[in-house]
PDB file of C-alpha atoms in Angstrom:
ATOM      1  CA  ILE A   2      -0.419   0.034   0.157  1.00  0.00           C
ATOM      2  CA  ARG A   3       2.414   2.156   1.075  1.00  0.00           C
ATOM      3  CA  GLN A   4       4.437   1.950  -2.444  1.00  0.00           C
ATOM      4  CA  ALA A   5       1.580   2.712  -4.268  1.00  0.00           C
ATOM      5  CA  VAL A   6       0.351   5.901  -3.042  1.00  0.00           C
ATOM      6  CA  ASP A   7       4.339   6.251  -3.141  1.00  0.00           C
ATOM      7  CA  LEU A   8       3.813   6.226  -6.425  1.00  0.00           C
ATOM      8  CA  GLY A   9       0.754   8.691  -6.216  1.00  0.00           C
ATOM      9  CA  LEU A  10      -1.820   5.698  -6.926  1.00  0.00           C
ATOM     10  CA  GLY A  11      -5.217   4.996  -4.884  1.00  0.00           C
ATOM     11  CA  VAL A  12      -6.152   2.481  -3.247  1.00  0.00           C
ATOM     12  CA  SER A  13      -9.627   1.480  -2.800  1.00  0.00           C
ATOM     13  CA  ALA A  14      -9.449  -2.120  -1.169  1.00  0.00           C
ATOM     14  CA  PRO A  15      -6.885  -4.674   0.380  1.00  0.00           C
ATOM     15  CA  HIS A  16      -8.710  -8.806   0.956  1.00  0.00           C
ATOM     16  CA  ASN A  17      -8.261 -11.501   0.321  1.00  0.00           C
ATOM     17  CA  MET A  18      -9.047 -13.644  -2.780  1.00  0.00           C
ATOM     18  CA  VAL A  19      -9.288 -17.273  -1.554  1.00  0.00           C
ATOM     19  CA  LEU A  20      -9.389 -19.449   2.097  1.00  0.00           C
ATOM     20  CA  ASP A  21      -7.022 -21.591   3.066  1.00  0.00           C
ATOM     21  CA  GLU A  22      -4.965 -20.945   0.642  1.00  0.00           C
ATOM     22  CA  THR A  23      -0.789 -21.282   0.316  1.00  0.00           C
ATOM     23  CA  PRO A  24       0.902 -19.205   0.276  1.00  0.00           C
ATOM     24  CA  ARG A  25      -1.426 -16.844   1.493  1.00  0.00           C
ATOM     25  CA  ILE A  26      -2.842 -14.338  -0.975  1.00  0.00           C
ATOM     26  CA  LEU A  27      -4.072  -9.945  -1.041  1.00  0.00           C
ATOM     27  CA  SER A  28      -5.520  -8.391  -2.941  1.00  0.00           C
ATOM     28  CA  LEU A  29      -4.484  -5.460  -3.162  1.00  0.00           C
ATOM     29  CA  HIS A  30      -7.471  -2.464  -6.226  1.00  0.00           C
ATOM     30  CA  LEU A  31      -5.273   0.416  -7.058  1.00  0.00           C
ATOM     31  CA  GLU A  32      -6.949   3.127  -8.592  1.00  0.00           C
ATOM     32  CA  ALA A  33      -5.923   6.303 -10.270  1.00  0.00           C
ATOM     33  CA  ARG A  34      -6.686   9.678 -12.764  1.00  0.00           C
ATOM     34  CA  GLY A  35      -4.261  11.704 -14.432  1.00  0.00           C
ATOM     35  CA  THR A  36      -2.615  11.613 -18.379  1.00  0.00           C
ATOM     36  CA  GLU A  37      -2.071   8.601 -19.804  1.00  0.00           C
ATOM     37  CA  GLU A  38       1.176   9.026 -19.519  1.00  0.00           C
ATOM     38  CA  LYS A  39       1.741   9.498 -16.098  1.00  0.00           C
ATOM     39  CA  ILE A  40      -1.057   6.065 -14.659  1.00  0.00           C
ATOM     40  CA  SER A  41       0.701   3.863 -17.209  1.00  0.00           C
ATOM     41  CA  ARG A  42       4.441   5.578 -15.359  1.00  0.00           C
ATOM     42  CA  SER A  43       3.279   4.672 -12.080  1.00  0.00           C
ATOM     43  CA  VAL A  44       1.511   1.118 -12.517  1.00  0.00           C
ATOM     44  CA  GLY A  45       3.740   0.543 -14.782  1.00  0.00           C
ATOM     45  CA  ALA A  46       6.925   1.194 -12.201  1.00  0.00           C
ATOM     46  CA  PHE A  47       4.497  -1.161  -9.446  1.00  0.00           C
ATOM     47  CA  PHE A  48       4.681  -3.617 -11.562  1.00  0.00           C
ATOM     48  CA  LYS A  49       7.939  -3.502 -11.173  1.00  0.00           C
ATOM     49  CA  ASP A  50       8.482  -3.350  -7.930  1.00  0.00           C
ATOM     50  CA  LEU A  51       5.789  -6.302  -7.295  1.00  0.00           C
ATOM     51  CA  ARG A  52       7.545  -8.646 -10.032  1.00  0.00           C
ATOM     52  CA  ASP A  53      10.713  -8.243  -8.788  1.00  0.00           C
ATOM     53  CA  GLY A  54       9.902  -8.283  -5.359  1.00  0.00           C
ATOM     54  CA  ARG A  55       7.290 -11.380  -5.344  1.00  0.00           C
ATOM     55  CA  PHE A  56       9.304 -14.430  -4.343  1.00  0.00           C
ATOM     56  CA  SER A  57      10.891 -14.849  -0.802  1.00  0.00           C
ATOM     57  CA  GLU A  58      14.204 -16.419  -0.934  1.00  0.00           C
ATOM     58  CA  ASP A  59      12.250 -19.658   1.213  1.00  0.00           C
ATOM     59  CA  SER A  60      10.106 -20.587  -1.456  1.00  0.00           C
ATOM     60  CA  GLY A  61      11.560 -22.863  -3.248  1.00  0.00           C
ATOM     61  CA  ASP A  62      11.026 -25.146   0.164  1.00  0.00           C
ATOM     62  CA  ARG A  63       7.820 -24.797  -0.237  1.00  0.00           C
ATOM     63  CA  GLU A  64       6.627 -28.175  -2.004  1.00  0.00           C
ATOM     64  CA  PRO A  65       4.804 -28.204  -4.705  1.00  0.00           C
ATOM     65  CA  HIS A  66       1.081 -29.295  -5.524  1.00  0.00           C
ATOM     66  CA  SER A  67      -0.296 -31.786  -7.181  1.00  0.00           C
ATOM     67  CA  PRO A  68      -2.093 -30.765 -10.079  1.00  0.00           C
ATOM     68  CA  PHE A  69      -6.057 -30.435  -9.660  1.00  0.00           C
ATOM     69  CA  ARG A  70      -8.086 -33.579 -12.038  1.00  0.00           C
ATOM     70  CA  ASN A  71     -10.456 -31.380 -14.485  1.00  0.00           C
ATOM     71  CA  THR A  72     -12.754 -32.810 -16.160  1.00  0.00           C
ATOM     72  CA  LEU A  73     -16.044 -30.054 -16.926  1.00  0.00           C
ATOM     73  CA  THR A  74     -15.979 -28.187 -20.697  1.00  0.00           C
ATOM     74  CA  ALA A  75     -16.648 -25.579 -22.555  1.00  0.00           C
ATOM     75  CA  PRO A  76     -20.555 -26.783 -23.574  1.00  0.00           C
ATOM     76  CA  GLU A  77     -21.508 -28.678 -20.771  1.00  0.00           C
ATOM     77  CA  MET A  78     -20.642 -25.357 -18.226  1.00  0.00           C
ATOM     78  CA  GLU A  79     -22.327 -23.136 -20.700  1.00  0.00           C
ATOM     79  CA  SER A  80     -25.918 -25.797 -20.263  1.00  0.00           C
ATOM     80  CA  LEU A  81     -25.708 -24.466 -16.632  1.00  0.00           C
ATOM     81  CA  LEU A  82     -24.789 -20.683 -16.961  1.00  0.00           C
ATOM     82  CA  TRP A  83     -24.069 -18.966 -20.265  1.00  0.00           C
ATOM     83  CA  LYS A  84     -21.093 -18.312 -22.683  1.00  0.00           C
ATOM     84  CA  GLY A  85     -17.412 -18.378 -21.175  1.00  0.00           C
ATOM     85  CA  LYS A  86     -14.574 -20.339 -22.008  1.00  0.00           C
ATOM     86  CA  MET A  87     -12.184 -22.492 -20.678  1.00  0.00           C
ATOM     87  CA  ALA A  88      -8.212 -22.157 -20.874  1.00  0.00           C
ATOM     88  CA  ASN A  89      -5.778 -24.601 -18.911  1.00  0.00           C
ATOM     89  CA  GLY A  90      -9.104 -26.483 -17.468  1.00  0.00           C
ATOM     90  CA  VAL A  91     -10.597 -23.991 -15.831  1.00  0.00           C
ATOM     91  CA  PHE A  92     -13.913 -22.237 -16.692  1.00  0.00           C
ATOM     92  CA  GLN A  93     -14.597 -18.569 -16.461  1.00  0.00           C
ATOM     93  CA  THR A  94     -17.497 -16.769 -16.886  1.00  0.00           C
ATOM     94  CA  THR A  95     -18.344 -13.067 -16.548  1.00  0.00           C
ATOM     95  CA  LEU A  96     -21.073 -10.334 -16.662  1.00  0.00           C
ATOM     96  CA  GLY A  97     -20.205  -6.512 -17.687  1.00  0.00           C
ATOM     97  CA  ARG A  98     -21.550  -4.014 -14.640  1.00  0.00           C
ATOM     98  CA  GLY A  99     -20.916  -0.656 -16.058  1.00  0.00           C
ATOM     99  CA  VAL A 100     -20.313   1.508 -13.216  1.00  0.00           C
ATOM    100  CA  THR A 101     -19.792   5.826 -14.164  1.00  0.00           C
ATOM    101  CA  ILE A 102     -16.947   7.457 -12.662  1.00  0.00           C
ATOM    102  CA  GLY A 103     -16.805  12.066 -13.119  1.00  0.00           C
ATOM    103  CA  SER A 104     -17.816  11.626 -17.159  1.00  0.00           C
ATOM    104  CA  GLN A 105     -16.063   8.450 -17.524  1.00  0.00           C
ATOM    105  CA  PHE A 106     -18.030   4.608 -18.475  1.00  0.00           C
ATOM    106  CA  LEU A 107     -16.386   1.804 -17.296  1.00  0.00           C
ATOM    107  CA  GLY A 108     -17.901  -1.564 -17.713  1.00  0.00           C
ATOM    108  CA  ASP A 109     -16.843  -5.373 -18.532  1.00  0.00           C
ATOM    109  CA  SER A 110     -13.551  -4.833 -20.554  1.00  0.00           C
ATOM    110  CA  ALA A 111     -12.682  -2.485 -17.664  1.00  0.00           C
ATOM    111  CA  GLY A 112     -13.153  -4.989 -15.959  1.00  0.00           C
ATOM    112  CA  VAL A 113     -16.564  -3.945 -13.350  1.00  0.00           C
ATOM    113  CA  ASN A 114     -18.056  -7.639 -13.487  1.00  0.00           C
ATOM    114  CA  SER A 115     -18.951 -10.241 -11.925  1.00  0.00           C
ATOM    115  CA  TRP A 116     -16.946 -13.642 -12.287  1.00  0.00           C
ATOM    116  CA  ALA A 117     -16.992 -16.950 -11.781  1.00  0.00           C
ATOM    117  CA  ALA A 118     -13.720 -19.933 -12.859  1.00  0.00           C
ATOM    118  CA  PHE A 119     -15.245 -22.694 -12.710  1.00  0.00           C
ATOM    119  CA  SER A 120     -12.347 -26.300 -12.503  1.00  0.00           C
ATOM    120  CA  GLY A 121     -13.066 -30.480 -11.069  1.00  0.00           C
ATOM    121  CA  SER A 122     -15.751 -32.823 -12.079  1.00  0.00           C
ATOM    122  CA  LYS A 123     -19.200 -33.663 -12.024  1.00  0.00           C
ATOM    123  CA  ASP A 124     -18.596 -34.254  -8.390  1.00  0.00           C
ATOM    124  CA  ASN A 125     -16.004 -32.554  -6.726  1.00  0.00           C
ATOM    125  CA  ALA A 126     -15.714 -28.865  -8.068  1.00  0.00           C
ATOM    126  CA  VAL A 127     -14.169 -25.691  -7.379  1.00  0.00           C
ATOM    127  CA  VAL A 128     -15.536 -22.388  -8.143  1.00  0.00           C
ATOM    128  CA  ASN A 129     -13.501 -19.285  -7.132  1.00  0.00           C
ATOM    129  CA  GLY A 130     -15.643 -15.761  -8.147  1.00  0.00           C
ATOM    130  CA  ASP A 131     -16.579 -12.183  -7.652  1.00  0.00           C
ATOM    131  CA  ILE A 132     -20.149 -10.528  -7.964  1.00  0.00           C
ATOM    132  CA  ALA A 133     -21.282  -6.741  -8.292  1.00  0.00           C
ATOM    133  CA  ALA A 134     -23.428  -5.649  -6.659  1.00  0.00           C
ATOM    134  CA  ILE A 135     -25.242  -2.149  -5.472  1.00  0.00           C
ATOM    135  CA  ASP A 136     -26.779  -2.372  -1.798  1.00  0.00           C
ATOM    136  CA  MET A 137     -30.031  -2.804  -2.343  1.00  0.00           C
ATOM    137  CA  GLU A 138     -29.321  -6.489  -4.113  1.00  0.00           C
ATOM    138  CA  LEU A 139     -26.203  -7.471  -1.316  1.00  0.00           C
ATOM    139  CA  PRO A 140     -28.710  -9.396   1.280  1.00  0.00           C
ATOM    140  CA  ARG A 141     -30.579 -11.509  -1.751  1.00  0.00           C
ATOM    141  CA  VAL A 142     -26.438 -12.060  -3.118  1.00  0.00           C
ATOM    142  CA  LEU A 143     -25.277 -13.569   0.240  1.00  0.00           C
ATOM    143  CA  LYS A 144     -28.435 -15.259   1.489  1.00  0.00           C
ATOM    144  CA  THR A 145     -28.824 -17.289  -2.502  1.00  0.00           C
ATOM    145  CA  LEU A 146     -23.896 -18.286  -1.725  1.00  0.00           C
ATOM    146  CA  ILE A 147     -25.076 -19.454   2.019  1.00  0.00           C
ATOM    147  CA  GLU A 148     -27.690 -21.290   0.293  1.00  0.00           C
ATOM    148  CA  SER A 149     -25.498 -23.657  -2.007  1.00  0.00           C
ATOM    149  CA  LYS A 150     -23.338 -23.361   0.819  1.00  0.00           C
ATOM    150  CA  ILE A 151     -20.666 -21.011  -0.878  1.00  0.00           C
ATOM    151  CA  ARG A 152     -18.348 -19.317   1.059  1.00  0.00           C
ATOM    152  CA  ILE A 153     -18.931 -15.832   1.396  1.00  0.00           C
ATOM    153  CA  VAL A 154     -14.660 -15.058   1.138  1.00  0.00           C
ATOM    154  CA  SER A 155     -14.875 -11.054   1.835  1.00  0.00           C
ATOM    155  CA  ILE A 156     -16.880  -8.267   0.942  1.00  0.00           C
ATOM    156  CA  HIS A 157     -15.376  -5.031  -0.188  1.00  0.00           C
ATOM    157  CA  THR A 158     -15.413  -1.420  -2.909  1.00  0.00           C
ATOM    158  CA  HIS A 159     -12.823  -1.766  -5.060  1.00  0.00           C
ATOM    159  CA  MET A 160     -13.418   1.900  -6.868  1.00  0.00           C
ATOM    160  CA  THR A 161     -14.050   5.454  -4.985  1.00  0.00           C
ATOM    161  CA  GLU A 162     -16.842   7.863  -5.973  1.00  0.00           C
ATOM    162  CA  GLU A 163     -18.349   5.544  -8.871  1.00  0.00           C
ATOM    163  CA  ARG A 164     -21.795   5.906  -9.690  1.00  0.00           C
ATOM    164  CA  PRO A 165     -23.637   3.406  -8.698  1.00  0.00           C
ATOM    165  CA  LYS A 166     -21.932   2.763  -5.985  1.00  0.00           C
ATOM    166  CA  LEU A 167     -20.933  -1.065  -5.908  1.00  0.00           C
ATOM    167  CA  VAL A 168     -20.211  -4.054  -3.462  1.00  0.00           C
ATOM    168  CA  PHE A 169     -17.858  -7.260  -4.439  1.00  0.00           C
ATOM    169  CA  VAL A 170     -19.272  -9.842  -2.857  1.00  0.00           C
ATOM    170  CA  HIS A 171     -15.760 -12.928  -3.122  1.00  0.00           C
ATOM    171  CA  PHE A 172     -16.854 -15.909  -3.088  1.00  0.00           C
ATOM    172  CA  TRP A 173     -15.388 -19.340  -2.605  1.00  0.00           C
ATOM    173  CA  GLY A 174     -17.582 -22.495  -3.309  1.00  0.00           C
ATOM    174  CA  GLU A 175     -16.247 -26.603  -3.435  1.00  0.00           C
ATOM    175  CA  GLY A 176     -19.166 -29.598  -3.982  1.00  0.00           C
ATOM    176  CA  PRO A 177     -21.181 -31.104  -6.990  1.00  0.00           C
ATOM    177  CA  LEU A 178     -20.961 -28.992  -9.747  1.00  0.00           C
ATOM    178  CA  LYS A 179     -24.774 -29.238  -9.795  1.00  0.00           C
ATOM    179  CA  ARG A 180     -25.024 -27.422  -6.834  1.00  0.00           C
ATOM    180  CA  ILE A 181     -22.929 -24.280  -7.059  1.00  0.00           C
ATOM    181  CA  SER A 182     -22.880 -23.719 -10.497  1.00  0.00           C
ATOM    182  CA  GLU A 183     -26.894 -22.938  -9.893  1.00  0.00           C
ATOM    183  CA  GLY A 184     -26.183 -21.437  -6.682  1.00  0.00           C
ATOM    184  CA  VAL A 185     -23.527 -18.874  -8.570  1.00  0.00           C
ATOM    185  CA  LYS A 186     -26.061 -18.724 -11.653  1.00  0.00           C
ATOM    186  CA  VAL A 187     -29.160 -17.761  -9.292  1.00  0.00           C
ATOM    187  CA  ALA A 188     -26.240 -15.102  -7.314  1.00  0.00           C
ATOM    188  CA  PHE A 189     -24.804 -14.173 -10.795  1.00  0.00           C
ATOM    189  CA  GLN A 190     -28.921 -13.154 -11.843  1.00  0.00           C
ATOM    190  CA  LEU A 191     -30.195 -11.411  -9.127  1.00  0.00           C
ATOM    191  CA  LYS A 192     -28.055  -9.434  -9.929  1.00  0.00           C
ATOM    192  CA  GLU A 193     -29.698  -7.817 -13.280  1.00  0.00           C
ATOM    193  CA  THR A 194     -33.267  -7.854 -11.781  1.00  0.00           C
ATOM    194  CA  PHE A 195     -31.848  -4.359 -11.365  1.00  0.00           C
ATOM    195  CA  GLN A 196     -30.540  -0.770 -13.261  1.00  0.00           C
ATOM    196  CA  SER A 197     -27.852   0.316 -12.588  1.00  0.00           C
ATOM    197  CA  GLN A 198     -28.787   3.724 -11.136  1.00  0.00           C
TER     198      GLN A 198
END
């Protein structure tokens, strides 16, 4: 955070994205305003420092994880949800949600979206994702995920001063594919019943 602030970048949220992972990983959401040159210089310096300092000296001492067996296919996942893409054994789908900051519109291509990534098999699948919700949607989104036995990892903001104000619900689920995919689908569709303000 200190490094980002020193480079003139705004910090809108530090948070975890997954539960029980090794090594522990935290995410940091950044934002900036200014000329393209100024922002790209600051972001470039931040990522260079992050890349150069990412690995600790003892990182080689950790035991490698065995790869997760994946038998899911894109057609199977699209029949349960909607269009997405399969890459490296992971099916990812997104639904955009637009906001405005000042006079600038930000949508799906700028990362203002709900997303979910699935891997595994019909009997034993995992899902990781984030739902962009406005305040009035939050209680129903949380209830839907919890009823589907999908764990809430964090509730946080990604931005400041956006309209409408979005709250992001990060989730992690494990279990039968049918149960977790249905829970995610309902939670995503809840957000579609409200128009962005």
